[in-house]
PDB file of C-alpha atoms in Angstrom:
ATOM      1  CA  MET A   1     135.352  99.713  88.840  1.00 81.00           C
ATOM      2  CA  THR A   2     136.907 102.579  86.900  1.00 86.00           C
ATOM      3  CA  MET A   3     136.196 102.917  83.209  1.00 81.00           C
ATOM      4  CA  SER A   4     139.812 102.122  82.275  1.00 84.00           C
ATOM      5  CA  ALA A   5     139.811  99.030  84.499  1.00 82.00           C
ATOM      6  CA  ALA A   6     136.492  97.883  83.028  1.00 78.00           C
ATOM      7  CA  ARG A   7     137.839  98.350  79.504  1.00 84.00           C
ATOM      8  CA  ALA A   8     140.955  96.299  80.305  1.00 84.00           C
ATOM      9  CA  ALA A   9     138.944  93.535  81.955  1.00 80.00           C
ATOM     10  CA  PHE A  10     135.821  93.677  79.812  1.00 86.00           C
ATOM     11  CA  THR A  11     135.760  89.912  79.232  1.00 87.00           C
ATOM     12  CA  GLU A  12     135.862  89.372  82.984  1.00 85.00           C
ATOM     13  CA  VAL A  13     133.079  91.930  83.440  1.00 77.00           C
ATOM     14  CA  LEU A  14     130.912  90.047  80.943  1.00 85.00           C
ATOM     15  CA  ASP A  15     131.688  86.754  82.672  1.00 81.00           C
ATOM     16  CA  ARG A  16     130.585  88.286  85.968  1.00 84.00           C
ATOM     17  CA  ALA A  17     127.337  89.404  84.357  1.00 77.00           C
ATOM     18  CA  ALA A  18     126.774  85.896  83.011  1.00 82.00           C
ATOM     19  CA  ASP A  19     127.206  84.609  86.573  1.00 82.00           C
ATOM     20  CA  GLY A  20     124.544  87.022  87.814  1.00 80.00           C
ATOM     21  CA  ALA A  21     126.797  89.775  89.206  1.00 82.00           C
ATOM     22  CA  MET A  22     126.495  93.485  88.457  1.00 81.00           C
ATOM     23  CA  THR A  23     129.458  95.769  87.799  1.00 82.00           C
ATOM     24  CA  HIS A  24     129.366  99.519  88.448  1.00 78.00           C
ATOM     25  CA  VAL A  25     131.583 101.533  86.121  1.00 82.00           C
ATOM     26  CA  SER A  26     132.858 104.916  87.300  1.00 84.00           C
ATOM     27  CA  ARG A  27     134.429 107.920  85.619  1.00 86.00           C
ATOM     28  CA  ASP A  28     135.911 110.891  87.452  1.00 82.00           C
ATOM     29  CA  GLY A  29     134.826 109.380  90.743  1.00 77.00           C
ATOM     30  CA  ARG A  30     131.147 109.015  89.799  1.00 77.00           C
ATOM     31  CA  ILE A  31     129.166 105.985  88.669  1.00 78.00           C
ATOM     32  CA  CYS A  32     128.468 106.446  84.964  1.00 82.00           C
ATOM     33  CA  ALA A  33     127.221 103.003  83.880  1.00 82.00           C
ATOM     34  CA  HIS A  34     126.217  99.528  85.029  1.00 80.00           C
ATOM     35  CA  VAL A  35     126.858  96.192  83.383  1.00 78.00           C
ATOM     36  CA  VAL A  36     124.008  93.938  84.475  1.00 79.00           C
ATOM     37  CA  PRO A  37     123.030  90.284  83.954  1.00 80.00           C
ATOM     38  CA  GLU A  38     120.902  89.367  80.966  1.00 73.00           C
ATOM     39  CA  LYS A  39     117.776  88.854  83.065  1.00 71.00           C
ATOM     40  CA  ALA A  40     118.152  91.964  85.198  1.00 71.00           C
ATOM     41  CA  LEU A  41     114.854  93.811  85.651  1.00 69.00           C
ATOM     42  CA  VAL A  42     115.635  96.994  83.724  1.00 73.00           C
ATOM     43  CA  ILE A  43     113.098  99.824  84.007  1.00 77.00           C
ATOM     44  CA  GLN A  44     112.320 101.212  80.557  1.00 76.00           C
ATOM     45  CA  GLY A  45     108.788 102.633  80.808  1.00 77.00           C
ATOM     46  CA  ASN A  46     106.441 103.616  83.627  1.00 90.00           C
ATOM     47  CA  GLU A  47     107.281 100.567  85.719  1.00 92.00           C
ATOM     48  CA  LEU A  48     108.983 102.748  88.334  1.00 94.00           C
ATOM     49  CA  ASP A  49     105.866 104.868  88.863  1.00 95.00           C
ATOM     50  CA  VAL A  50     103.708 101.755  89.203  1.00 96.00           C
ATOM     51  CA  LEU A  51     106.054 100.051  91.654  1.00 96.00           C
ATOM     52  CA  MET A  52     106.674 103.177  93.714  1.00 97.00           C
ATOM     53  CA  GLY A  53     102.967 103.972  93.827  1.00 97.00           C
ATOM     54  CA  ALA A  54     102.222 100.591  95.373  1.00 98.00           C
ATOM     55  CA  ALA A  55     105.133 100.816  97.826  1.00 98.00           C
ATOM     56  CA  ILE A  56     104.200 104.346  98.890  1.00 98.00           C
ATOM     57  CA  GLU A  57     100.534 103.500  99.426  1.00 98.00           C
ATOM     58  CA  GLU A  58     101.433 100.543 101.631  1.00 98.00           C
ATOM     59  CA  ALA A  59     103.975 102.602 103.564  1.00 98.00           C
ATOM     60  CA  ALA A  60     101.493 105.443 104.160  1.00 99.00           C
ATOM     61  CA  ASN A  61      98.887 103.035 105.505  1.00 98.00           C
ATOM     62  CA  TRP A  62     101.489 101.388 107.730  1.00 98.00           C
ATOM     63  CA  LEU A  63     102.664 104.722 109.135  1.00 98.00           C
ATOM     64  CA  ALA A  64      99.122 105.858 109.914  1.00 98.00           C
ATOM     65  CA  GLN A  65      98.543 102.657 111.867  1.00 98.00           C
ATOM     66  CA  ASP A  66     101.917 102.656 113.615  1.00 98.00           C
ATOM     67  CA  ALA A  67     101.921 106.324 114.637  1.00 98.00           C
ATOM     68  CA  ALA A  68      98.560 105.848 116.322  1.00 98.00           C
ATOM     69  CA  GLN A  69      99.956 103.070 118.514  1.00 97.00           C
ATOM     70  CA  SER A  70     102.523 104.998 120.550  1.00 94.00           C
ATOM     71  CA  GLY A  71     103.621 108.002 118.502  1.00 97.00           C
ATOM     72  CA  TYR A  72     105.923 108.440 115.552  1.00 98.00           C
ATOM     73  CA  PHE A  73     109.068 106.336 115.546  1.00 97.00           C
ATOM     74  CA  GLN A  74     110.012 105.182 112.072  1.00 96.00           C
ATOM     75  CA  ALA A  75     108.488 105.031 108.593  1.00 98.00           C
ATOM     76  CA  GLY A  76     108.989 101.285 108.075  1.00 97.00           C
ATOM     77  CA  ASP A  77     111.956  99.227 106.908  1.00 98.00           C
ATOM     78  CA  ASP A  78     110.536  98.554 103.452  1.00 98.00           C
ATOM     79  CA  ILE A  79     110.087 102.198 102.458  1.00 98.00           C
ATOM     80  CA  GLY A  80     113.497 102.897 103.961  1.00 98.00           C
ATOM     81  CA  ARG A  81     115.068 100.331 101.640  1.00 98.00           C
ATOM     82  CA  VAL A  82     113.170 101.732  98.658  1.00 97.00           C
ATOM     83  CA  PHE A  83     114.278 105.320  99.255  1.00 98.00           C
ATOM     84  CA  ALA A  84     117.850 104.199  99.938  1.00 98.00           C
ATOM     85  CA  TRP A  85     117.836 102.417  96.571  1.00 95.00           C
ATOM     86  CA  LEU A  86     116.419 105.486  94.822  1.00 96.00           C
ATOM     87  CA  TRP A  87     118.980 107.736  96.496  1.00 96.00           C
ATOM     88  CA  ARG A  88     121.921 105.637  95.375  1.00 90.00           C
ATOM     89  CA  CYS A  89     120.550 105.266  91.846  1.00 87.00           C
ATOM     90  CA  ASP A  90     119.079 108.707  91.123  1.00 92.00           C
ATOM     91  CA  PRO A  91     118.815 111.430  93.800  1.00 95.00           C
ATOM     92  CA  ASP A  92     116.401 113.440  91.649  1.00 96.00           C
ATOM     93  CA  GLN A  93     113.997 110.499  91.545  1.00 96.00           C
ATOM     94  CA  ALA A  94     114.344 110.216  95.320  1.00 97.00           C
ATOM     95  CA  ALA A  95     113.290 113.864  95.647  1.00 97.00           C
ATOM     96  CA  ARG A  96     110.368 113.412  93.263  1.00 97.00           C
ATOM     97  CA  PHE A  97     109.028 110.352  95.016  1.00 98.00           C
ATOM     98  CA  PHE A  98     109.510 111.870  98.461  1.00 98.00           C
ATOM     99  CA  SER A  99     107.006 114.544  97.436  1.00 98.00           C
ATOM    100  CA  VAL A 100     104.644 111.797  96.237  1.00 98.00           C
ATOM    101  CA  TYR A 101     105.152 109.961  99.526  1.00 98.00           C
ATOM    102  CA  ALA A 102     104.488 113.113 101.560  1.00 98.00           C
ATOM    103  CA  HIS A 103     101.226 113.716  99.710  1.00 98.00           C
ATOM    104  CA  LYS A 104     100.092 110.128 100.134  1.00 98.00           C
ATOM    105  CA  VAL A 105     100.864 110.225 103.850  1.00 98.00           C
ATOM    106  CA  THR A 106      98.969 113.507 104.165  1.00 98.00           C
ATOM    107  CA  ASN A 107      95.914 112.163 102.350  1.00 98.00           C
ATOM    108  CA  THR A 108      95.962 108.920 104.341  1.00 98.00           C
ATOM    109  CA  PHE A 109      96.176 110.638 107.721  1.00 99.00           C
ATOM    110  CA  GLU A 110      93.534 113.233 106.901  1.00 98.00           C
ATOM    111  CA  ALA A 111      91.184 110.548 105.543  1.00 98.00           C
ATOM    112  CA  GLN A 112      91.419 108.884 108.961  1.00 98.00           C
ATOM    113  CA  GLY A 113      90.667 112.142 110.768  1.00 98.00           C
ATOM    114  CA  MET A 114      94.245 112.847 111.862  1.00 99.00           C
ATOM    115  CA  THR A 115      96.499 115.826 111.260  1.00 98.00           C
ATOM    116  CA  ARG A 116      99.279 115.259 108.773  1.00 98.00           C
ATOM    117  CA  PRO A 117     102.806 114.858 110.134  1.00 98.00           C
ATOM    118  CA  ALA A 118     104.967 117.956 109.908  1.00 98.00           C
ATOM    119  CA  LEU A 119     107.950 117.881 107.570  1.00 98.00           C
ATOM    120  CA  LYS A 120     110.312 117.631 110.550  1.00 96.00           C
ATOM    121  CA  VAL A 121     108.346 114.683 111.921  1.00 98.00           C
ATOM    122  CA  LEU A 122     108.103 112.880 108.584  1.00 98.00           C
ATOM    123  CA  THR A 123     111.804 113.282 107.795  1.00 97.00           C
ATOM    124  CA  ALA A 124     112.741 112.086 111.283  1.00 97.00           C
ATOM    125  CA  THR A 125     110.665 108.924 110.929  1.00 98.00           C
ATOM    126  CA  LEU A 126     112.003 108.280 107.435  1.00 98.00           C
ATOM    127  CA  ASN A 127     115.537 108.896 108.680  1.00 98.00           C
ATOM    128  CA  VAL A 128     115.215 105.944 111.060  1.00 98.00           C
ATOM    129  CA  ALA A 129     113.941 103.780 108.204  1.00 98.00           C
ATOM    130  CA  LEU A 130     116.818 104.842 105.942  1.00 98.00           C
ATOM    131  CA  GLY A 131     119.202 103.489 108.560  1.00 97.00           C
ATOM    132  CA  VAL A 132     118.321  99.985 107.372  1.00 97.00           C
ATOM    133  CA  CYS A 133     120.510 100.593 104.311  1.00 97.00           C
ATOM    134  CA  LEU A 134     122.213 103.996 104.523  1.00 97.00           C
ATOM    135  CA  THR A 135     124.905 105.271 106.849  1.00 96.00           C
ATOM    136  CA  LYS A 136     124.222 108.324 109.014  1.00 96.00           C
ATOM    137  CA  ASP A 137     126.206 110.484 106.599  1.00 96.00           C
ATOM    138  CA  GLU A 138     124.262 109.141 103.614  1.00 97.00           C
ATOM    139  CA  SER A 139     120.954 109.763 105.377  1.00 97.00           C
ATOM    140  CA  ARG A 140     122.006 113.313 106.216  1.00 97.00           C
ATOM    141  CA  GLU A 141     122.995 113.914 102.577  1.00 97.00           C
ATOM    142  CA  PHE A 142     119.639 112.469 101.479  1.00 98.00           C
ATOM    143  CA  HIS A 143     117.666 115.014 103.502  1.00 97.00           C
ATOM    144  CA  GLU A 144     119.994 117.914 102.686  1.00 97.00           C
ATOM    145  CA  TYR A 145     119.537 117.188  98.989  1.00 97.00           C
ATOM    146  CA  ILE A 146     115.792 116.665  99.045  1.00 97.00           C
ATOM    147  CA  ARG A 147     114.573 119.530 101.254  1.00 96.00           C
ATOM    148  CA  PRO A 148     115.518 122.436  98.926  1.00 95.00           C
ATOM    149  CA  ARG A 149     114.280 120.492  95.892  1.00 96.00           C
ATOM    150  CA  LEU A 150     110.785 119.963  97.246  1.00 95.00           C
ATOM    151  CA  LYS A 151     109.916 123.380  95.794  1.00 93.00           C
ATOM    152  CA  GLU A 152     110.267 121.805  92.353  1.00 94.00           C
ATOM    153  CA  TRP A 153     107.453 119.364  93.103  1.00 94.00           C
ATOM    154  CA  PHE A 154     103.885 119.491  94.385  1.00 93.00           C
ATOM    155  CA  HIS A 155     104.092 118.935  98.150  1.00 95.00           C
ATOM    156  CA  PRO A 156     101.903 119.490 101.248  1.00 96.00           C
ATOM    157  CA  PHE A 157     104.380 121.484 103.347  1.00 97.00           C
ATOM    158  CA  SER A 158     104.324 125.156 104.312  1.00 97.00           C
ATOM    159  CA  ALA A 159     107.084 127.655 103.586  1.00 96.00           C
ATOM    160  CA  GLU A 160     107.894 127.643 107.309  1.00 96.00           C
ATOM    161  CA  GLU A 161     108.429 123.888 107.269  1.00 97.00           C
ATOM    162  CA  LEU A 162     110.701 124.068 104.227  1.00 96.00           C
ATOM    163  CA  GLU A 163     112.840 126.509 106.200  1.00 95.00           C
ATOM    164  CA  GLY A 164     113.049 124.106 109.132  1.00 94.00           C
ATOM    165  CA  GLY A 165     110.137 125.472 111.165  1.00 95.00           C
ATOM    166  CA  ASP A 166     107.052 123.870 112.655  1.00 95.00           C
ATOM    167  CA  ARG A 167     103.816 122.984 110.891  1.00 97.00           C
ATOM    168  CA  PRO A 168     101.400 125.940 111.074  1.00 97.00           C
ATOM    169  CA  ARG A 169      98.390 125.169 113.280  1.00 97.00           C
ATOM    170  CA  ASP A 170      94.929 126.705 113.416  1.00 97.00           C
ATOM    171  CA  GLU A 171      92.842 127.457 116.505  1.00 96.00           C
ATOM    172  CA  ASP A 172      91.398 123.940 116.429  1.00 97.00           C
ATOM    173  CA  ASP A 173      94.909 122.483 116.758  1.00 98.00           C
ATOM    174  CA  PRO A 174      96.283 123.922 120.033  1.00 97.00           C
ATOM    175  CA  TRP A 175      98.765 121.191 120.928  1.00 98.00           C
ATOM    176  CA  PRO A 176     102.331 121.112 119.542  1.00 97.00           C
ATOM    177  CA  ASP A 177     103.155 118.289 117.149  1.00 96.00           C
ATOM    178  CA  ALA A 178     106.031 117.080 119.323  1.00 95.00           C
ATOM    179  CA  THR A 179     107.407 117.262 122.841  1.00 95.00           C
ATOM    180  CA  TYR A 180     110.292 119.525 123.778  1.00 90.00           C
ATOM    181  CA  PHE A 181     112.637 116.599 123.125  1.00 91.00           C
ATOM    182  CA  GLY A 182     111.157 115.852 119.693  1.00 93.00           C
ATOM    183  CA  LYS A 183     108.843 112.893 120.344  1.00 96.00           C
ATOM    184  CA  ALA A 184     105.789 113.362 118.107  1.00 98.00           C
ATOM    185  CA  PHE A 185     102.308 111.896 118.419  1.00 98.00           C
ATOM    186  CA  ALA A 186      99.373 111.511 116.064  1.00 98.00           C
ATOM    187  CA  LYS A 187      96.439 113.856 116.655  1.00 98.00           C
ATOM    188  CA  LYS A 188      92.713 113.572 116.027  1.00 98.00           C
ATOM    189  CA  ARG A 189      89.637 115.477 117.163  1.00 98.00           C
ATOM    190  CA  TRP A 190      88.187 114.997 120.624  1.00 98.00           C
ATOM    191  CA  ARG A 191      84.903 113.826 119.108  1.00 98.00           C
ATOM    192  CA  ASP A 192      86.756 110.906 117.470  1.00 98.00           C
ATOM    193  CA  VAL A 193      88.523 109.506 120.546  1.00 98.00           C
ATOM    194  CA  THR A 194      87.340 106.134 121.797  1.00 97.00           C
ATOM    195  CA  ARG A 195      87.344 104.168 125.019  1.00 97.00           C
ATOM    196  CA  GLN A 196      90.713 102.884 126.292  1.00 97.00           C
ATOM    197  CA  GLN A 197      92.723 105.244 124.113  1.00 98.00           C
ATOM    198  CA  PHE A 198      95.158 107.635 125.760  1.00 98.00           C
ATOM    199  CA  VAL A 199      94.943 111.381 125.155  1.00 98.00           C
ATOM    200  CA  ALA A 200      97.114 114.290 126.218  1.00 98.00           C
ATOM    201  CA  ASN A 201      96.166 115.540 129.671  1.00 98.00           C
ATOM    202  CA  PRO A 202      93.974 118.631 129.101  1.00 97.00           C
ATOM    203  CA  ASP A 203      95.020 119.950 132.527  1.00 95.00           C
ATOM    204  CA  ARG A 204      98.589 120.271 131.207  1.00 94.00           C
ATOM    205  CA  ALA A 205      97.645 121.949 127.903  1.00 92.00           C
ATOM    206  CA  PRO A 206      99.454 122.905 125.829  1.00 92.00           C
ATOM    207  CA  GLU A 207     102.424 121.170 127.471  1.00 92.00           C
ATOM    208  CA  LEU A 208     103.071 117.835 125.753  1.00 95.00           C
ATOM    209  CA  GLY A 209     105.291 115.190 127.320  1.00 95.00           C
ATOM    210  CA  ILE A 210     105.840 111.450 127.491  1.00 95.00           C
ATOM    211  CA  ASP A 211     105.444 110.881 131.241  1.00 95.00           C
ATOM    212  CA  VAL A 212     102.328 109.411 132.845  1.00 95.00           C
ATOM    213  CA  ASP A 213     101.148 112.759 134.218  1.00 95.00           C
ATOM    214  CA  ASN A 214     101.017 114.122 130.664  1.00 96.00           C
ATOM    215  CA  TRP A 215      98.390 111.572 129.600  1.00 98.00           C
ATOM    216  CA  CYS A 216      94.922 110.335 130.516  1.00 98.00           C
ATOM    217  CA  ARG A 217      93.009 107.206 129.589  1.00 98.00           C
ATOM    218  CA  VAL A 218      89.565 107.531 128.033  1.00 98.00           C
ATOM    219  CA  SER A 219      87.365 105.543 130.405  1.00 98.00           C
ATOM    220  CA  ARG A 220      84.181 106.110 128.424  1.00 97.00           C
ATOM    221  CA  VAL A 221      82.404 108.453 126.032  1.00 98.00           C
ATOM    222  CA  GLU A 222      78.768 109.228 126.735  1.00 96.00           C
ATOM    223  CA  ASP A 223      76.573 111.647 124.809  1.00 92.00           C
ATOM    224  CA  ALA A 224      78.660 114.821 124.567  1.00 97.00           C
ATOM    225  CA  THR A 225      81.181 114.047 127.297  1.00 98.00           C
ATOM    226  CA  VAL A 226      84.551 112.288 127.351  1.00 99.00           C
ATOM    227  CA  PHE A 227      85.390 110.787 130.753  1.00 99.00           C
ATOM    228  CA  LEU A 228      89.103 110.623 131.560  1.00 98.00           C
ATOM    229  CA  THR A 229      91.106 108.703 134.144  1.00 98.00           C
ATOM    230  CA  HIS A 230      94.428 110.178 135.270  1.00 97.00           C
ATOM    231  CA  HIS A 231      97.503 108.204 136.319  1.00 96.00           C
ATOM    232  CA  ASP A 232      96.759 108.814 140.011  1.00 96.00           C
ATOM    233  CA  GLY A 233      93.209 107.476 139.701  1.00 96.00           C
ATOM    234  CA  SER A 234      91.513 110.865 139.657  1.00 97.00           C
ATOM    235  CA  ALA A 235      88.952 111.665 136.982  1.00 97.00           C
ATOM    236  CA  SER A 236      87.988 114.577 134.776  1.00 98.00           C
ATOM    237  CA  THR A 237      85.774 115.273 131.793  1.00 98.00           C
ATOM    238  CA  VAL A 238      85.927 117.067 128.460  1.00 98.00           C
ATOM    239  CA  SER A 239      82.819 118.549 126.895  1.00 98.00           C
ATOM    240  CA  LEU A 240      82.490 117.675 123.221  1.00 98.00           C
ATOM    241  CA  GLU A 241      80.191 120.650 122.758  1.00 97.00           C
ATOM    242  CA  GLU A 242      83.109 122.891 123.711  1.00 97.00           C
ATOM    243  CA  ALA A 243      86.159 120.974 122.490  1.00 98.00           C
ATOM    244  CA  GLY A 244      84.817 118.316 120.136  1.00 98.00           C
ATOM    245  CA  ASP A 245      86.335 119.861 117.014  1.00 98.00           C
ATOM    246  CA  GLN A 246      89.754 120.439 118.569  1.00 98.00           C
ATOM    247  CA  PHE A 247      92.655 118.121 117.797  1.00 99.00           C
ATOM    248  CA  VAL A 248      94.357 116.310 120.667  1.00 98.00           C
ATOM    249  CA  PRO A 249      97.441 114.032 120.707  1.00 98.00           C
ATOM    250  CA  PHE A 250      96.489 110.400 121.264  1.00 98.00           C
ATOM    251  CA  GLN A 251      97.976 106.914 121.387  1.00 98.00           C
ATOM    252  CA  HIS A 252      96.682 103.393 121.841  1.00 97.00           C
ATOM    253  CA  TYR A 253      99.371 101.877 124.058  1.00 96.00           C
ATOM    254  CA  GLY A 254      99.861 104.656 126.594  1.00 93.00           C
ATOM    255  CA  PRO A 255     103.010 105.943 128.302  1.00 93.00           C
ATOM    256  CA  LEU A 256     105.526 103.706 130.025  1.00 89.00           C
ATOM    257  CA  LYS A 257     104.893 103.047 133.714  1.00 90.00           C
ATOM    258  CA  TRP A 258     101.175 103.696 133.348  1.00 92.00           C
ATOM    259  CA  PRO A 259      99.536 102.017 136.382  1.00 89.00           C
ATOM    260  CA  HIS A 260      97.468  99.275 134.756  1.00 73.00           C
TER     261      HIS A 260
END
C-alpha cells in the first residue's frame, strides 16, 4: 500500500492489524514501513543473531549429512525460507548471514573430515532451497547482490571463487569438486572411507562423472588397503600408504543403475 493510500485509510489499516494482518507501506516504489499486529514478534535486540545462529547450525549439519548421501543437491527448505525472508526484509542482513552460514558449513564439513563446498557449489545448493519461497528472478538477484558484498564480511572463500572461479585445491585434493555438467560430490580422505560406500573410480582419475563406470564400491578395508568393486564385477585396490591422505569424492547411495 502506498503511503498516501495508507494515510487515507489509516483506520482500516489499524483494523487490519487488530485482526492479525500486516500492512506494508511503500514510498517511491520501495517498502518504507510496516504496520503490524500488537503481538507481532518484533526484533529489537540480539534476537536475530540468536535465531539465525540456531537455524544456520542446523542447516550446516543437515547439508553435511545430505551431501554425503548422493552429492550436493539443495541446502534444505528451512534455510531457504529463512534466507528468502531475510532477503525480502533486509538484503544487507542476508549478505551478512550468508557469510556466517558459509563459515559454519565450512567448519562443519572440515570437522567431519570433508572438504568444504566451493562457493559455486554452495550457492547452487542454496539456490534450489530459495526456490521454496523466491522466484527465479528473485533468487538471481539474491546471489548477484550477495557475491560482491562478501568482501565486507569474514568468509572462507578464495579470491578466485569470488570472481566466479573454482575452489583452489592442493596436491592432496586431485579431483574436481564437480562434474563437467556441474554435479558436485562431497570429498574425504581415502583413509576415512568405509565399507559399502562409493568412491570415484581411481582408474578414471581425475575425470569425475555420474555414470556407473565413474564409481566403485568399497568392498572392504584391511590394514593399509582399500578393496574396490567396479560396476562390471572386476576388482582393484588402493594403497593407503600411497594415497591415504588424498581426498576422493564419495557417496553413500551410489550412482543410478548400479548393479546391486
